[in-house]
Coordinates of C-alpha atoms in Angstrom, one line a residue:
M1 CA -5.9 -12.5 -37.0
S2 CA -3.2 -12.8 -34.5
A3 CA -1.6 -10.4 -32.0
T4 CA 1.5 -8.6 -33.2
M5 CA 3.8 -6.7 -30.7
H6 CA 1.8 -3.4 -31.4
E7 CA -1.6 -4.7 -31.5
P8 CA -2.4 -6.3 -27.9
S9 CA -4.1 -9.5 -27.6
P10 CA -7.5 -9.5 -25.7
T11 CA -6.5 -12.3 -23.6
R12 CA -3.8 -10.0 -22.0
F13 CA -6.2 -7.7 -20.9
T14 CA -8.5 -10.6 -19.6
S15 CA -5.6 -11.9 -17.3
L16 CA -5.9 -8.9 -15.3
L17 CA -9.6 -9.1 -14.7
V18 CA -9.1 -11.4 -11.9
P19 CA -6.3 -9.4 -9.9
L20 CA -8.1 -6.3 -10.3
L21 CA -11.7 -7.3 -9.1
A22 CA -9.9 -9.2 -6.6
G23 CA -8.4 -5.5 -5.6
G24 CA -11.5 -4.1 -6.0
L25 CA -13.0 -6.3 -3.4
V26 CA -10.6 -5.8 -0.9
M27 CA -10.8 -2.2 -1.2
V28 CA -14.9 -2.2 -0.6
A29 CA -14.4 -4.7 1.7
L30 CA -12.2 -2.9 4.0
G31 CA -14.2 0.4 3.3
V32 CA -17.7 -1.4 4.2
Y33 CA -16.1 -3.1 7.0
G34 CA -14.6 0.5 8.4
R35 CA -18.0 1.9 8.1
A36 CA -20.0 -0.9 9.4
H37 CA -17.9 -1.9 12.5
T38 CA -18.3 -0.2 15.5
P39 CA -14.7 1.0 16.4
T40 CA -13.7 0.2 19.9
G41 CA -11.5 3.2 20.6
F42 CA -9.0 0.5 22.2
A43 CA -5.4 0.9 21.2
V44 CA -4.1 -2.5 19.8
G45 CA -0.7 -3.5 21.0
P46 CA 1.5 -0.5 20.9
A47 CA 4.5 -2.5 22.6
G48 CA 7.6 -0.1 22.8
F49 CA 5.5 3.0 22.2
S50 CA 4.4 5.4 24.4
A51 CA 0.8 5.1 22.5
A52 CA -0.7 3.9 19.6
L53 CA -0.3 7.1 17.4
P54 CA 3.3 7.3 17.8
M55 CA 3.5 3.3 16.9
K56 CA 1.6 3.9 13.7
S57 CA 3.6 7.0 12.9
W58 CA 6.9 4.9 13.2
L59 CA 5.7 1.9 11.9
T60 CA 4.0 3.8 8.7
T61 CA 7.5 5.7 8.5
G62 CA 9.6 2.6 8.4
A63 CA 6.9 1.5 5.6
F64 CA 7.2 4.9 3.9
V65 CA 11.0 4.6 3.6
L66 CA 10.9 1.2 2.3
A67 CA 8.6 2.1 -0.3
F68 CA 11.5 4.2 -1.8
V69 CA 13.7 1.2 -1.8
Q70 CA 11.2 -0.5 -3.6
V71 CA 11.1 2.2 -6.2
V72 CA 14.9 2.1 -6.5
S73 CA 15.2 -1.5 -6.8
A74 CA 12.5 -2.2 -9.3
L75 CA 14.0 0.8 -11.6
S76 CA 17.1 -1.3 -10.9
M77 CA 15.4 -4.4 -11.9
W78 CA 14.0 -2.7 -14.9
G79 CA 17.4 -1.8 -16.1
R80 CA 17.1 1.8 -15.4
L81 CA 19.5 3.1 -13.0
G82 CA 22.6 1.2 -14.8
V83 CA 23.2 -0.2 -11.1
A84 CA 22.4 -3.8 -10.4
I85 CA 20.7 -4.1 -7.0
P86 CA 20.2 -7.8 -6.1
P87 CA 16.6 -9.0 -6.9
G88 CA 16.3 -9.8 -3.0
V89 CA 16.3 -6.4 -2.0
H90 CA 13.0 -5.5 -4.0
R91 CA 11.2 -8.9 -2.4
W92 CA 12.5 -8.3 1.1
S93 CA 12.0 -4.2 1.3
G94 CA 8.4 -5.4 0.1
R95 CA 7.8 -8.0 2.5
L96 CA 8.8 -6.3 5.4
A97 CA 7.1 -2.7 4.5
F98 CA 4.1 -4.6 4.2
V99 CA 4.6 -6.2 7.5
L100 CA 4.6 -3.0 8.9
T101 CA 1.7 -1.9 7.4
I102 CA -0.6 -4.7 9.3
P103 CA -0.6 -3.7 12.9
V104 CA -0.9 0.1 11.6
A105 CA -4.2 -1.1 9.5
F106 CA -5.7 -3.4 12.1
H107 CA -5.2 -0.8 14.8
C108 CA -7.0 1.8 12.0
L109 CA -9.7 -0.3 11.2
Y110 CA -10.3 -1.9 15.0
A111 CA -10.1 0.9 17.0
L112 CA -11.1 3.8 14.8
G113 CA -13.2 2.5 11.6
L114 CA -13.4 4.7 8.6
Q115 CA -13.7 7.8 9.2
Y116 CA -15.1 11.0 7.0
D117 CA -15.8 13.9 9.3
V118 CA -12.5 15.4 9.0
P119 CA -11.1 16.0 5.2
R120 CA -7.7 14.5 6.1
V121 CA -8.7 11.4 8.1
L122 CA -11.4 10.6 4.9
A123 CA -8.3 10.9 2.6
H124 CA -6.3 8.6 4.9
S125 CA -9.2 5.9 5.2
L126 CA -9.9 6.1 1.2
L127 CA -6.0 5.9 0.3
G128 CA -5.7 2.7 3.4
C129 CA -8.4 1.0 1.4
F130 CA -7.0 1.6 -2.1
F131 CA -3.5 0.6 -0.8
Y132 CA -4.6 -2.9 0.1
G133 CA -6.5 -3.3 -3.2
V134 CA -4.2 -2.3 -5.3
F135 CA -1.4 -4.4 -3.3
T136 CA -3.5 -7.4 -3.7
A137 CA -4.0 -6.8 -7.7
K138 CA -0.5 -6.5 -7.9
M139 CA 0.5 -9.7 -6.0
L140 CA -2.1 -11.5 -7.8
A141 CA -0.9 -10.1 -11.1
L142 CA 2.8 -10.8 -10.1
P143 CA 3.0 -14.6 -11.4
K144 CA 1.0 -14.1 -14.6
R145 CA 3.2 -14.1 -17.4
D146 CA 0.6 -12.9 -20.1
T147 CA -0.4 -9.7 -18.3
P148 CA 0.7 -6.2 -20.4
G149 CA 4.2 -5.2 -19.7
W150 CA 3.0 -2.1 -17.9
T151 CA 0.8 -4.0 -15.4
L152 CA 3.4 -4.1 -12.6
P153 CA 5.1 -1.0 -13.2
V154 CA 1.7 0.8 -13.0
L155 CA 0.1 -1.4 -9.9
G156 CA 3.5 -1.2 -8.1
G157 CA 3.5 2.8 -9.0
L158 CA 0.1 3.2 -7.4
A159 CA 0.9 1.3 -4.3
F160 CA 3.9 3.6 -3.9
T161 CA 1.5 6.7 -4.5
A162 CA -1.0 5.5 -1.8
L163 CA 1.6 4.7 0.4
V164 CA 3.2 8.2 0.1
G165 CA -0.3 9.6 0.4
L166 CA -0.8 7.6 3.8
W167 CA 2.3 8.8 5.3
L168 CA 1.7 12.5 4.6
T169 CA -2.5 12.2 6.1
S170 CA -0.6 10.1 8.9
S171 CA 2.5 10.5 10.3
F172 CA 3.8 13.5 8.8
W173 CA 0.5 15.5 10.2
F174 CA 1.7 13.4 13.4
F175 CA 5.2 14.6 13.2
T176 CA 4.3 18.1 12.1
T177 CA 1.3 18.5 14.6
I178 CA 2.1 16.5 17.9
G179 CA 5.9 16.2 17.6
V180 CA 8.4 13.1 17.2
K181 CA 7.7 10.9 20.1
L182 CA 8.0 7.3 20.5

């Protein structure tokens, strides 16, 4: 029996298997590395900032703001806004947001590791692993044309949610507890 518009083909779901497995592996690998690696405590390159925490807070805030650009431009691309935003805005805001997260994630994993003694820090650590896993799955699912239509919105929404959670458990905490510093 052939698949109809209302009856999804099993191959449409199996095409998601590799991206989801790869994303899961990235998530677990980051978590295992974060726990197994002995944190150095060394602040990685806070160039232009007074210390590592302000650097991480501001870079994460930049990625957080760009995540909202991602949502608005995705809604535009899917015809939900009634306003056309050039597709390049979505691509480049996503690329820039990802690039901003790299020094933050590197510092978190290398200098601090995955920590679980403080609930906020545990949530932050798990959200960081989840973000990179979901991002991996989304990037691997992106070129596949045979995935279900909900794939990219769901994976993008999960990446956005993880990034908001990361910002709340790091930058927002820093700005409201320590203060706004460069």
